[in-house]
């Protein structure tokens, strides 16, 4: 039976993972050190795995016959529902790692809670993702500390990344009717409840790194409703090129 | 005869003890492994450093032509397969650098040699990946040729290299199968996909054959490397093995290697192929291939832009140590 709410929820989480994975995959072969190249690929691969499961789940609940690829490659900007944070460009390694840390610090709170979802499919995906997120946040937090507490240059770059990306963090905890209704039924996790633990972890890491969130930064939102930054269209133009150029072909 | 060869190779190390040499060779002849702390002739050490580091650099540079399609893979399954493959290649680079380091050279020194143009990597990665079909062709042919070269290296006389190769070969054969599967899908697809597949074979066939290196008659180090069991087969033997495997695979999916002289020799059971254009090989080797400049520029850029990251990691580690020491007082 179609379940539009769960489909929309799974799609949001799936889009986050898909777009962030894509951004990380842009790094592969160009990382600052071989070990980091491999680690970036590894995180990209974990996120892609999560995205595939979530999009497949969304497609099934939607009941319109769209599979993971139809959803990933067949939608335009207005129908993507990822957070603005994850579509922001890689910038330098500091910007990439700050983006990753802000996201991982959320994911590591989300997935363990969602693994208790009454929806068994979502719970299963979340259980696997929880383990991955725990590893990811360990890595990205370590880099934030290394950069903040490294050289003057690395500190400044990390702070610049934080200044740039901090306004996108608030969106993580916004909820509309989708999350609210599903959280009520024990299917989704209400994002607002994650803000406290996220904030505690982020503050502890930034403190150790000697970094500080920018004062008076506004909050940029809209991704969940399809109101994206200019960056997503370019990302999709590249990502969807083959499916657009050869519609209907099997690969 | 062979002592003469060795003495020539050891240019600044002085003459080496004949008894040590004899014992070393006897050990190799008994198929025992040479380990990092064992005595070895300087030429053996230098040959291995050159070969293993060149192999490591190839894995790393090889991430670039395939990485070129990571953001444009045609579906999520292919994207995941390609991402995993490119990650594997990075891992191969890591094991190989580590194996070379056991011979007394640091990874930083090896990387410097690459970036300064003093060390080589496999010329095959100086060719472009223009269409998606190239990703299939690279897996099928390039990883396929690499396996032919590397399987015998699993029995190389130098222990750390042999052990690294065992691990690597398992993954390479996986890559080869996935590449062949990807190009097969194109070959049985739409007209546009078939065209893409044949075009990729047309472009990758000869460069893949060149991966085995110059013909035996023009290969200066073969004799010594065979005696040291760094090499088990000659370039031409390996090339023939590869052709014998790849031609039927191409035919099976309706593709034709771009060689009008290709024919099956009933008597020997081998596929006979036409003359390789070594002038092209030498041009690419000399730095004039289609992507030599791009590949090196990409490596240098990544290294230069990563400098502040590596410095930050070092600075933080030192500071952490100092704080721990201060706390312990
Ligand atoms: Fe490899
Ligand atoms: Fe490979």
Coordinates of C-alpha atoms and ligand atoms in Angstrom, one line a residue:
Chain A
X1 CA 0.0 0.0 0.0
X2 CA 1.5 3.4 -1.0
X3 CA 2.6 5.4 2.0
X4 CA 3.4 8.9 0.8
X5 CA 4.7 10.2 4.1
X6 CA 7.2 7.4 4.7
X7 CA 8.3 7.7 1.0
X8 CA 8.9 11.4 1.5
X9 CA 10.9 10.8 4.7
X10 CA 13.0 8.0 3.2
X11 CA 13.7 10.2 0.2
X12 CA 14.9 13.1 2.3
X13 CA 17.4 10.9 4.1
X14 CA 18.3 9.1 0.9
X15 CA 18.9 12.4 -0.9
X16 CA 21.2 13.6 1.9
X17 CA 23.3 10.5 1.6
X18 CA 23.3 10.5 -2.2
X19 CA 24.4 14.1 -2.6
X20 CA 27.0 14.0 0.1
X21 CA 28.4 10.8 -1.3
X22 CA 28.6 12.5 -4.7
X23 CA 30.5 15.4 -3.3
X24 CA 33.0 13.2 -1.6
X25 CA 33.5 11.1 -4.8
X26 CA 34.7 14.3 -6.5
X27 CA 37.7 14.2 -4.2
X28 CA 38.8 10.7 -5.1
X29 CA 42.3 10.7 -6.7
X30 CA 42.9 14.2 -5.6
X31 CA 43.1 14.0 -1.8
X32 CA 45.8 15.6 0.3
X33 CA 47.4 12.2 1.1
X34 CA 46.8 8.6 -0.1
X35 CA 45.3 7.5 3.2
X36 CA 42.8 10.4 3.0
X37 CA 42.0 9.6 -0.6
X38 CA 41.1 6.1 0.5
X39 CA 39.1 7.3 3.5
X40 CA 37.1 9.8 1.4
X41 CA 36.3 7.0 -1.1
X42 CA 35.3 4.8 1.8
X43 CA 32.9 7.3 3.3
X44 CA 31.5 8.1 -0.1
X45 CA 30.9 4.4 -0.6
X46 CA 29.1 4.0 2.8
X47 CA 26.9 6.9 2.0
X48 CA 26.1 5.6 -1.5
X49 CA 25.1 2.3 0.1
X50 CA 22.8 4.1 2.5
X51 CA 21.4 6.2 -0.4
X52 CA 20.6 3.2 -2.5
X53 CA 18.7 1.4 0.3
X54 CA 16.8 4.6 1.2
X55 CA 15.8 5.5 -2.4
X56 CA 14.7 1.9 -3.0
X57 CA 12.6 2.1 0.1
X58 CA 11.2 5.5 -1.0
X59 CA 10.3 4.1 -4.4
X60 CA 8.6 1.1 -3.0
X61 CA 6.5 3.1 -0.5
X62 CA 5.6 5.6 -3.2
X63 CA 4.1 2.9 -5.3
X64 CA 4.7 4.5 -8.6
X65 CA 7.2 1.9 -9.9
X66 CA 10.3 4.2 -9.5
X67 CA 13.4 2.3 -8.4
X68 CA 16.6 3.8 -7.0
X69 CA 17.9 4.9 -10.4
X70 CA 14.6 6.4 -11.5
X71 CA 14.6 8.5 -8.3
X72 CA 18.3 9.4 -8.4
X73 CA 18.6 10.2 -12.1
X74 CA 15.0 11.2 -13.1
X75 CA 14.3 14.1 -10.8
X76 CA 15.2 17.7 -11.2
X77 CA 16.3 20.2 -8.5
X78 CA 12.7 21.0 -7.3
X79 CA 12.1 17.4 -6.4
X80 CA 15.3 16.8 -4.5
X81 CA 14.9 17.1 -0.8
X82 CA 18.4 17.0 0.6
X83 CA 19.8 19.4 3.1
X84 CA 21.5 22.5 1.6
X85 CA 24.5 21.6 3.7
X86 CA 25.4 18.5 1.7
X87 CA 25.2 20.1 -1.7
X88 CA 27.6 22.8 -0.8
X89 CA 30.8 22.6 -2.9
X90 CA 33.9 20.8 -1.6
X91 CA 36.1 23.9 -1.4
X92 CA 39.4 23.0 0.2
X93 CA 39.9 20.0 2.5
X94 CA 39.0 22.0 5.5
X95 CA 35.6 23.0 4.0
X96 CA 35.0 19.4 3.1
X97 CA 35.8 18.1 6.5
X98 CA 33.8 20.8 8.4
X99 CA 30.8 20.0 6.2
X100 CA 31.3 16.3 6.9
X101 CA 31.7 16.8 10.6
X102 CA 28.5 18.9 10.9
X103 CA 26.6 16.2 9.0
X104 CA 28.2 13.2 10.7
X105 CA 27.5 14.7 14.2
X106 CA 23.8 14.7 13.2
X107 CA 23.9 11.3 11.5
X108 CA 25.4 9.7 14.5
X109 CA 22.5 10.8 16.6
X110 CA 19.8 10.1 14.0
X111 CA 20.6 6.5 13.0
X112 CA 20.7 4.8 16.4
X113 CA 17.4 6.3 17.2
X114 CA 15.9 5.4 13.9
X115 CA 17.0 1.9 14.3
X116 CA 14.2 1.6 16.8
X117 CA 11.7 2.7 14.2
X118 CA 8.4 0.8 14.0
X119 CA 9.1 0.6 10.2
X120 CA 11.2 -2.5 9.9
X121 CA 12.8 -1.5 6.6
X122 CA 13.9 1.9 7.9
X123 CA 15.0 0.3 11.2
X124 CA 17.2 -2.1 9.3
X125 CA 18.8 0.6 7.1
X126 CA 19.4 2.7 10.2
X127 CA 21.0 -0.1 12.1
X128 CA 23.7 -0.5 9.5
X129 CA 24.1 3.3 9.0
X130 CA 24.5 3.8 12.7
X131 CA 27.7 1.8 12.7
X132 CA 29.0 3.7 9.7
X133 CA 28.1 7.1 11.1
X134 CA 30.0 6.3 14.3
X135 CA 33.1 5.7 12.3
X136 CA 32.6 8.7 10.0
X137 CA 32.2 11.1 12.9
X138 CA 35.3 9.8 14.6
X139 CA 37.3 10.6 11.5
X140 CA 35.8 13.9 10.6
X141 CA 36.0 15.2 14.2
X142 CA 39.6 14.1 14.4
X143 CA 40.3 16.2 11.2
X144 CA 38.5 19.2 12.6
X145 CA 40.7 19.0 15.7
X146 CA 43.9 18.4 13.7
X147 CA 43.2 21.4 11.5
X148 CA 42.0 23.7 14.2
X149 CA 44.9 22.8 16.4
X150 CA 47.4 22.4 13.6
X151 CA 49.2 25.3 11.9
X152 CA 48.0 28.9 11.7
X153 CA 47.0 28.2 8.1
X154 CA 45.0 25.1 8.8
X155 CA 43.3 26.8 11.7
X156 CA 42.3 29.8 9.5
X157 CA 41.1 27.5 6.8
X158 CA 39.0 25.4 9.2
X159 CA 37.5 28.6 10.7
X160 CA 36.7 29.9 7.2
X161 CA 35.0 26.6 6.4
X162 CA 33.0 26.8 9.6
X163 CA 32.0 30.4 9.0
X164 CA 30.8 29.5 5.5
X165 CA 28.9 26.3 6.5
X166 CA 27.5 27.1 9.9
X167 CA 24.3 28.9 8.5
X168 CA 23.4 25.6 6.8
X169 CA 23.5 23.6 10.0
X170 CA 20.2 24.9 11.4
X171 CA 18.2 23.3 8.7
X172 CA 19.1 19.8 10.0
X173 CA 16.7 20.3 12.9
X174 CA 13.8 21.7 11.1
X175 CA 10.8 19.5 10.7
X176 CA 7.6 19.9 8.7
X177 CA 4.5 17.8 8.6
X178 CA 6.3 14.8 7.3
X179 CA 8.6 14.2 10.2
X180 CA 6.0 15.4 12.8
X181 CA 3.4 12.9 11.6
X182 CA 5.8 10.0 11.3
X183 CA 7.5 10.7 14.6
X184 CA 4.1 10.6 16.2
X185 CA 3.7 7.0 14.9
X186 CA 7.1 5.9 16.0
X187 CA 8.3 5.6 12.4
X188 CA 10.6 8.7 12.1
X189 CA 12.9 10.5 14.5
X190 CA 11.9 14.1 15.2
X191 CA 14.9 16.2 14.2
X192 CA 14.3 18.8 16.8
X193 CA 15.2 16.3 19.5
X194 CA 18.6 15.8 18.0
X195 CA 19.7 19.4 18.3
X196 CA 20.8 19.1 22.0
X197 CA 23.1 16.1 21.6
X198 CA 24.4 17.5 18.2
X199 CA 25.2 20.8 19.8
X200 CA 27.0 19.2 22.7
X201 CA 29.2 17.1 20.4
X202 CA 29.9 19.9 18.0
X203 CA 30.8 22.3 20.8
X204 CA 33.2 19.8 22.4
X205 CA 35.0 19.2 19.2
X206 CA 35.2 22.9 18.2
X207 CA 36.4 23.7 21.7
X208 CA 39.2 21.1 21.4
X209 CA 40.0 22.5 17.9
X210 CA 40.1 26.1 19.1
X211 CA 37.4 27.0 16.6
X212 CA 34.2 29.0 17.2
X213 CA 30.9 29.2 15.4
X214 CA 30.4 32.6 13.7
X215 CA 28.4 35.1 15.6
X216 CA 25.1 36.2 14.3
X217 CA 25.1 33.9 11.3
X218 CA 21.6 33.5 9.8
X219 CA 20.0 30.2 9.1
X220 CA 19.7 29.0 5.5
X221 CA 16.9 26.5 4.8
X222 CA 14.7 25.2 2.1
X223 CA 16.3 22.0 0.9
X224 CA 13.6 19.7 2.3
X225 CA 11.1 21.7 0.2
X226 CA 13.1 21.7 -3.0
X227 CA 14.4 25.2 -2.6
X228 CA 18.1 24.6 -3.3
X229 CA 21.3 26.6 -3.7
X230 CA 22.6 27.2 -7.2
X231 CA 25.1 24.4 -6.7
X232 CA 22.7 21.5 -6.9
X233 CA 21.7 22.0 -10.5
X234 CA 25.4 21.8 -11.6
X235 CA 25.9 18.7 -9.5
X236 CA 22.9 17.0 -11.1
X237 CA 23.9 18.1 -14.6
X238 CA 27.1 16.0 -14.2
X239 CA 25.6 13.2 -12.1
X240 CA 22.6 12.6 -14.4
X241 CA 24.4 13.2 -17.7
X242 CA 24.4 9.5 -18.9
X243 CA 20.7 8.9 -18.1
X244 CA 19.7 12.1 -19.8
X245 CA 21.9 11.4 -22.9
X246 CA 20.7 7.8 -23.3
X247 CA 17.2 7.6 -21.9
X248 CA 16.0 4.1 -21.3
X249 CA 19.3 2.4 -21.9
X250 CA 20.4 -0.4 -19.5
X251 CA 23.9 -0.2 -18.0
Chain B
X1 CA 78.5 -14.6 -16.7
X2 CA 76.0 -13.5 -14.1
X3 CA 78.7 -12.1 -11.8
X4 CA 79.8 -9.9 -14.6
X5 CA 76.2 -8.7 -15.0
X6 CA 76.0 -8.0 -11.3
X7 CA 79.3 -6.1 -11.2
X8 CA 78.1 -3.9 -13.9
X9 CA 74.9 -3.1 -12.2
X10 CA 76.5 -2.3 -8.9
X11 CA 78.0 1.0 -9.9
X12 CA 78.9 2.7 -6.7
X13 CA 78.5 -0.1 -4.2
X14 CA 81.9 -1.6 -5.0
X15 CA 82.4 -5.3 -5.7
X16 CA 80.3 -7.6 -3.8
X17 CA 81.3 -10.7 -1.9
X18 CA 81.2 -13.7 -4.2
X19 CA 80.3 -16.1 -1.4
X20 CA 77.4 -13.9 -0.3
X21 CA 76.2 -13.7 -3.9
X22 CA 76.4 -17.5 -4.3
X23 CA 74.5 -18.1 -1.1
X24 CA 71.9 -15.5 -2.2
X25 CA 71.4 -17.1 -5.6
X26 CA 71.2 -20.6 -4.0
X27 CA 68.5 -19.4 -1.8
X28 CA 66.5 -18.1 -4.7
X29 CA 67.1 -21.3 -6.6
X30 CA 65.6 -23.2 -3.7
X31 CA 62.5 -21.0 -4.1
X32 CA 63.1 -19.5 -0.6
X33 CA 62.0 -15.9 -0.1
X34 CA 64.4 -13.1 0.4
X35 CA 63.3 -11.0 3.4
X36 CA 64.1 -7.4 4.2
X37 CA 66.9 -8.2 6.7
X38 CA 68.6 -10.7 4.4
X39 CA 71.7 -9.8 2.5
X40 CA 71.0 -9.0 -1.1
X41 CA 73.0 -7.5 -3.9
X42 CA 72.6 -3.8 -4.4
X43 CA 71.4 -4.3 -7.9
X44 CA 68.6 -6.6 -6.7
X45 CA 67.5 -4.0 -4.2
X46 CA 67.6 -1.2 -6.7
X47 CA 65.7 -3.3 -9.3
X48 CA 63.0 -4.0 -6.8
X49 CA 62.8 -0.5 -5.6
X50 CA 62.4 0.7 -9.2
X51 CA 59.8 -2.0 -10.0
X52 CA 57.7 -1.9 -6.9
X53 CA 57.6 1.9 -6.7
X54 CA 56.7 2.1 -10.4
X55 CA 54.0 -0.3 -9.7
X56 CA 52.7 1.7 -6.7
X57 CA 52.8 4.9 -8.8
X58 CA 50.8 3.2 -11.5
X59 CA 48.1 2.3 -9.0
X60 CA 47.9 5.9 -7.8
X61 CA 48.0 7.6 -11.3
X62 CA 45.5 4.9 -12.4
X63 CA 43.0 6.3 -10.0
X64 CA 42.7 9.4 -12.3
X65 CA 41.4 8.0 -15.6
X66 CA 38.8 6.0 -13.7
X67 CA 38.1 8.7 -11.2
X68 CA 37.2 10.7 -14.2
X69 CA 33.9 8.8 -14.4
X70 CA 33.0 8.6 -10.7
X71 CA 30.7 11.6 -10.9
X72 CA 29.1 10.4 -14.1
X73 CA 28.5 6.7 -13.7
X74 CA 25.3 5.7 -15.5
X75 CA 23.5 4.2 -12.5
X76 CA 24.0 3.8 -8.8
X77 CA 25.2 0.2 -8.9
X78 CA 27.9 1.1 -11.4
X79 CA 28.8 4.1 -9.4
X80 CA 29.3 1.9 -6.3
X81 CA 31.3 -0.6 -8.2
X82 CA 33.6 2.0 -9.7
X83 CA 34.0 3.8 -6.3
X84 CA 35.0 0.5 -4.7
X85 CA 37.4 -0.2 -7.5
X86 CA 39.2 3.1 -7.4
X87 CA 39.4 2.8 -3.6
X88 CA 41.0 -0.7 -4.1
X89 CA 43.6 0.8 -6.4
X90 CA 44.5 3.3 -3.7
X91 CA 44.9 0.4 -1.3
X92 CA 47.1 -1.4 -3.7
X93 CA 49.3 1.8 -3.9
X94 CA 49.5 1.7 -0.1
X95 CA 50.6 -2.0 0.2
X96 CA 53.1 -1.5 -2.6
X97 CA 54.7 1.6 -1.1
X98 CA 54.9 -0.3 2.2
X99 CA 56.6 -3.2 0.4
X100 CA 59.1 -0.9 -1.2
X101 CA 59.8 0.8 2.1
X102 CA 61.1 -2.5 3.4
X103 CA 64.0 -2.0 1.0
X104 CA 65.1 1.2 2.7
X105 CA 63.4 4.0 0.8
X106 CA 60.7 6.2 2.2
X107 CA 57.3 6.7 0.6
X108 CA 58.0 10.5 0.6
X109 CA 61.1 9.9 -1.4
X110 CA 59.3 7.7 -3.9
X111 CA 56.5 10.3 -4.3
X112 CA 59.1 13.0 -4.9
X113 CA 60.7 11.0 -7.6
X114 CA 57.4 10.6 -9.3
X115 CA 56.4 14.2 -9.1
X116 CA 59.8 15.3 -10.3
X117 CA 59.5 13.0 -13.3
X118 CA 62.4 10.8 -12.2
X119 CA 60.2 7.7 -11.7
X120 CA 57.8 6.1 -14.1
X121 CA 54.3 4.8 -13.9
X122 CA 52.5 2.6 -16.4
X123 CA 52.0 4.4 -19.7
X124 CA 48.6 3.0 -20.1
X125 CA 47.2 5.6 -17.7
X126 CA 48.3 8.3 -20.2
X127 CA 45.3 7.4 -22.3
X128 CA 42.0 9.2 -21.8
X129 CA 38.7 7.8 -20.6
X130 CA 36.4 9.5 -23.1
X131 CA 33.2 7.6 -22.8
X132 CA 31.6 5.3 -20.1
X133 CA 32.6 2.3 -22.2
X134 CA 36.3 3.1 -21.4
X135 CA 35.6 2.2 -17.8
X136 CA 34.5 -1.3 -18.9
X137 CA 37.5 -1.5 -21.3
X138 CA 39.9 -0.5 -18.6
X139 CA 38.7 -3.1 -16.2
X140 CA 38.5 -5.8 -18.7
X141 CA 41.8 -5.1 -20.6
X142 CA 44.0 -3.0 -18.3
X143 CA 43.2 -4.9 -15.1
X144 CA 43.3 -8.1 -17.2
X145 CA 46.8 -7.3 -18.5
X146 CA 47.9 -6.3 -15.0
X147 CA 46.8 -9.7 -13.7
X148 CA 48.8 -11.5 -16.4
X149 CA 51.8 -9.6 -15.3
X150 CA 51.1 -9.9 -11.6
X151 CA 50.1 -13.5 -11.0
X152 CA 53.7 -14.7 -11.5
X153 CA 54.8 -11.9 -9.1
X154 CA 52.9 -13.7 -6.3
X155 CA 55.9 -16.1 -6.5
X156 CA 58.5 -13.3 -6.7
X157 CA 61.6 -14.1 -4.7
X158 CA 61.2 -11.0 -2.6
X159 CA 58.9 -11.9 0.3
X160 CA 57.1 -8.5 1.0
X161 CA 56.4 -8.0 -2.7
X162 CA 55.1 -11.5 -3.3
X163 CA 52.8 -11.2 -0.3
X164 CA 51.5 -7.8 -1.4
X165 CA 50.8 -9.3 -4.9
X166 CA 48.8 -12.1 -3.6
X167 CA 46.4 -9.7 -1.9
X168 CA 46.3 -7.4 -4.9
X169 CA 45.8 -10.1 -7.5
X170 CA 42.5 -11.2 -5.8
X171 CA 41.1 -7.7 -6.2
X172 CA 42.5 -7.2 -9.7
X173 CA 40.7 -10.3 -11.0
X174 CA 37.5 -9.0 -9.4
X175 CA 38.0 -5.8 -11.3
X176 CA 38.7 -7.6 -14.5
X177 CA 35.4 -9.5 -14.2
X178 CA 33.4 -6.4 -13.4
X179 CA 35.0 -4.5 -16.3
X180 CA 34.2 -7.3 -18.7
X181 CA 30.6 -7.5 -17.4
X182 CA 30.2 -3.7 -17.8
X183 CA 31.4 -3.7 -21.4
X184 CA 29.4 -6.9 -22.2
X185 CA 26.3 -5.0 -21.1
X186 CA 27.1 -2.3 -23.7
X187 CA 27.9 -4.8 -26.4
X188 CA 24.4 -6.3 -26.0
X189 CA 22.7 -2.9 -25.6
X190 CA 21.5 -0.2 -28.0
X191 CA 23.3 0.7 -31.2
X192 CA 24.8 3.7 -29.4
X193 CA 26.1 1.5 -26.6
X194 CA 27.6 -1.0 -29.0
X195 CA 29.3 1.7 -30.9
X196 CA 30.7 3.0 -27.6
X197 CA 32.0 -0.5 -26.7
X198 CA 33.7 -1.1 -30.0
X199 CA 35.2 2.3 -30.0
X200 CA 36.7 1.7 -26.5
X201 CA 38.1 -1.6 -27.6
X202 CA 39.6 0.1 -30.7
X203 CA 41.4 2.6 -28.5
X204 CA 42.5 0.4 -25.6
X205 CA 43.5 -2.8 -27.5
X206 CA 47.0 -1.8 -28.6
X207 CA 48.0 0.2 -25.5
X208 CA 47.0 -2.9 -23.4
X209 CA 49.3 -5.1 -25.5
X210 CA 52.0 -2.5 -24.9
X211 CA 51.6 -2.8 -21.2
X212 CA 53.8 -5.9 -21.2
X213 CA 56.7 -3.8 -22.3
X214 CA 59.2 -4.1 -25.1
X215 CA 59.6 -7.3 -27.1
X216 CA 62.0 -9.8 -25.5
X217 CA 64.7 -9.0 -28.0
X218 CA 64.7 -5.3 -26.8
X219 CA 64.2 -5.9 -23.1
X220 CA 67.6 -5.4 -21.4
X221 CA 66.9 -6.6 -17.8
X222 CA 64.9 -9.7 -18.5
X223 CA 67.7 -12.3 -18.1
X224 CA 68.8 -11.0 -14.7
X225 CA 65.3 -10.5 -13.4
X226 CA 64.5 -14.1 -14.4
X227 CA 67.5 -15.4 -12.7
X228 CA 66.5 -13.5 -9.5
X229 CA 63.0 -14.8 -9.9
X230 CA 61.6 -11.3 -9.9
X231 CA 60.3 -12.2 -13.4
X232 CA 59.0 -15.6 -14.3
X233 CA 57.9 -15.1 -17.9
X234 CA 59.2 -12.9 -20.6
X235 CA 57.2 -9.9 -21.9
X236 CA 56.3 -11.7 -25.1
X237 CA 55.1 -14.8 -23.3
X238 CA 52.8 -12.8 -21.1
X239 CA 51.6 -10.7 -24.0
X240 CA 50.7 -13.9 -25.9
X241 CA 48.8 -15.3 -22.8
X242 CA 46.9 -12.0 -22.6
X243 CA 45.9 -12.0 -26.3
X244 CA 44.9 -15.7 -26.1
X245 CA 42.5 -14.9 -23.3
X246 CA 41.2 -11.5 -24.5
X247 CA 40.4 -12.3 -28.2
X248 CA 37.8 -15.0 -27.4
X249 CA 36.3 -12.7 -24.7
X250 CA 35.9 -10.0 -27.3
X251 CA 34.4 -12.3 -29.9
X252 CA 32.0 -13.8 -27.3
X253 CA 30.3 -10.4 -26.9
X254 CA 30.5 -9.5 -30.6
X255 CA 33.4 -7.1 -30.5
X256 CA 36.4 -7.2 -32.8
X257 CA 40.0 -6.2 -31.7
X258 CA 41.4 -3.6 -34.2
X259 CA 44.0 -5.9 -35.8
X260 CA 43.4 -7.1 -39.4
X261 CA 46.2 -9.6 -38.9
X262 CA 44.7 -11.3 -36.0
X263 CA 44.1 -15.0 -36.7
X264 CA 43.9 -18.2 -34.8
X265 CA 46.9 -20.6 -35.3
X266 CA 45.5 -24.1 -35.1
X267 CA 48.8 -25.7 -34.8
X268 CA 50.1 -23.8 -31.7
X269 CA 46.7 -22.9 -30.3
X270 CA 47.6 -19.3 -30.1
X271 CA 46.1 -16.1 -31.5
X272 CA 48.7 -14.5 -33.8
X273 CA 48.6 -10.7 -33.8
X274 CA 50.0 -8.0 -36.0
X275 CA 53.1 -5.8 -35.4
X276 CA 52.9 -3.5 -32.4
X277 CA 53.6 0.2 -33.2
X278 CA 56.5 0.7 -30.8
X279 CA 57.0 4.3 -32.0
X280 CA 53.7 5.1 -30.3
X281 CA 54.8 3.3 -27.1
X282 CA 58.1 5.3 -27.1
X283 CA 56.3 8.5 -27.7
X284 CA 54.0 8.0 -24.7
X285 CA 57.0 6.8 -22.6
X286 CA 58.8 10.0 -23.6
X287 CA 55.9 12.1 -22.2
X288 CA 54.0 12.7 -25.4
X289 CA 50.9 10.6 -24.8
X290 CA 47.5 12.1 -24.8
X291 CA 47.3 12.7 -21.1
X292 CA 50.9 12.6 -19.7
X293 CA 50.8 16.3 -18.8
X294 CA 47.3 16.1 -17.3
X295 CA 48.1 13.1 -15.1
X296 CA 51.3 14.6 -13.7
X297 CA 49.6 18.0 -13.3
X298 CA 46.8 16.4 -11.3
X299 CA 49.2 14.5 -9.0
X300 CA 51.3 17.6 -8.5
X301 CA 48.3 19.7 -7.7
X302 CA 46.9 17.2 -5.2
X303 CA 50.3 17.0 -3.5
X304 CA 50.8 20.8 -3.4
X305 CA 47.3 21.5 -2.2
X306 CA 47.6 18.8 0.4
X307 CA 50.8 20.2 1.9
X308 CA 49.1 22.4 4.5
X309 CA 46.9 19.4 5.5
X310 CA 49.9 17.2 6.1
X311 CA 51.7 20.0 7.9
X312 CA 48.6 20.5 10.1
X313 CA 48.5 16.8 11.0
X314 CA 52.2 16.8 11.9
X315 CA 51.9 20.1 13.9
X316 CA 48.9 18.8 15.9
X317 CA 50.6 15.4 16.6
X318 CA 53.7 17.2 18.0
X319 CA 51.6 19.5 20.1
X320 CA 49.6 16.7 21.5
X321 CA 52.8 14.8 22.3
X322 CA 54.2 17.9 24.0
X323 CA 51.0 18.4 26.1
X324 CA 51.1 14.7 27.1
X325 CA 54.7 15.0 28.2
X326 CA 54.0 18.2 30.1
X327 CA 51.1 16.5 31.9
X328 CA 53.2 13.6 32.8
X329 CA 55.8 15.8 34.6
Ligands
LIG1 FE1 45.4 -2.2 -8.7
LIG2 FE1 42.5 -3.0 -10.5

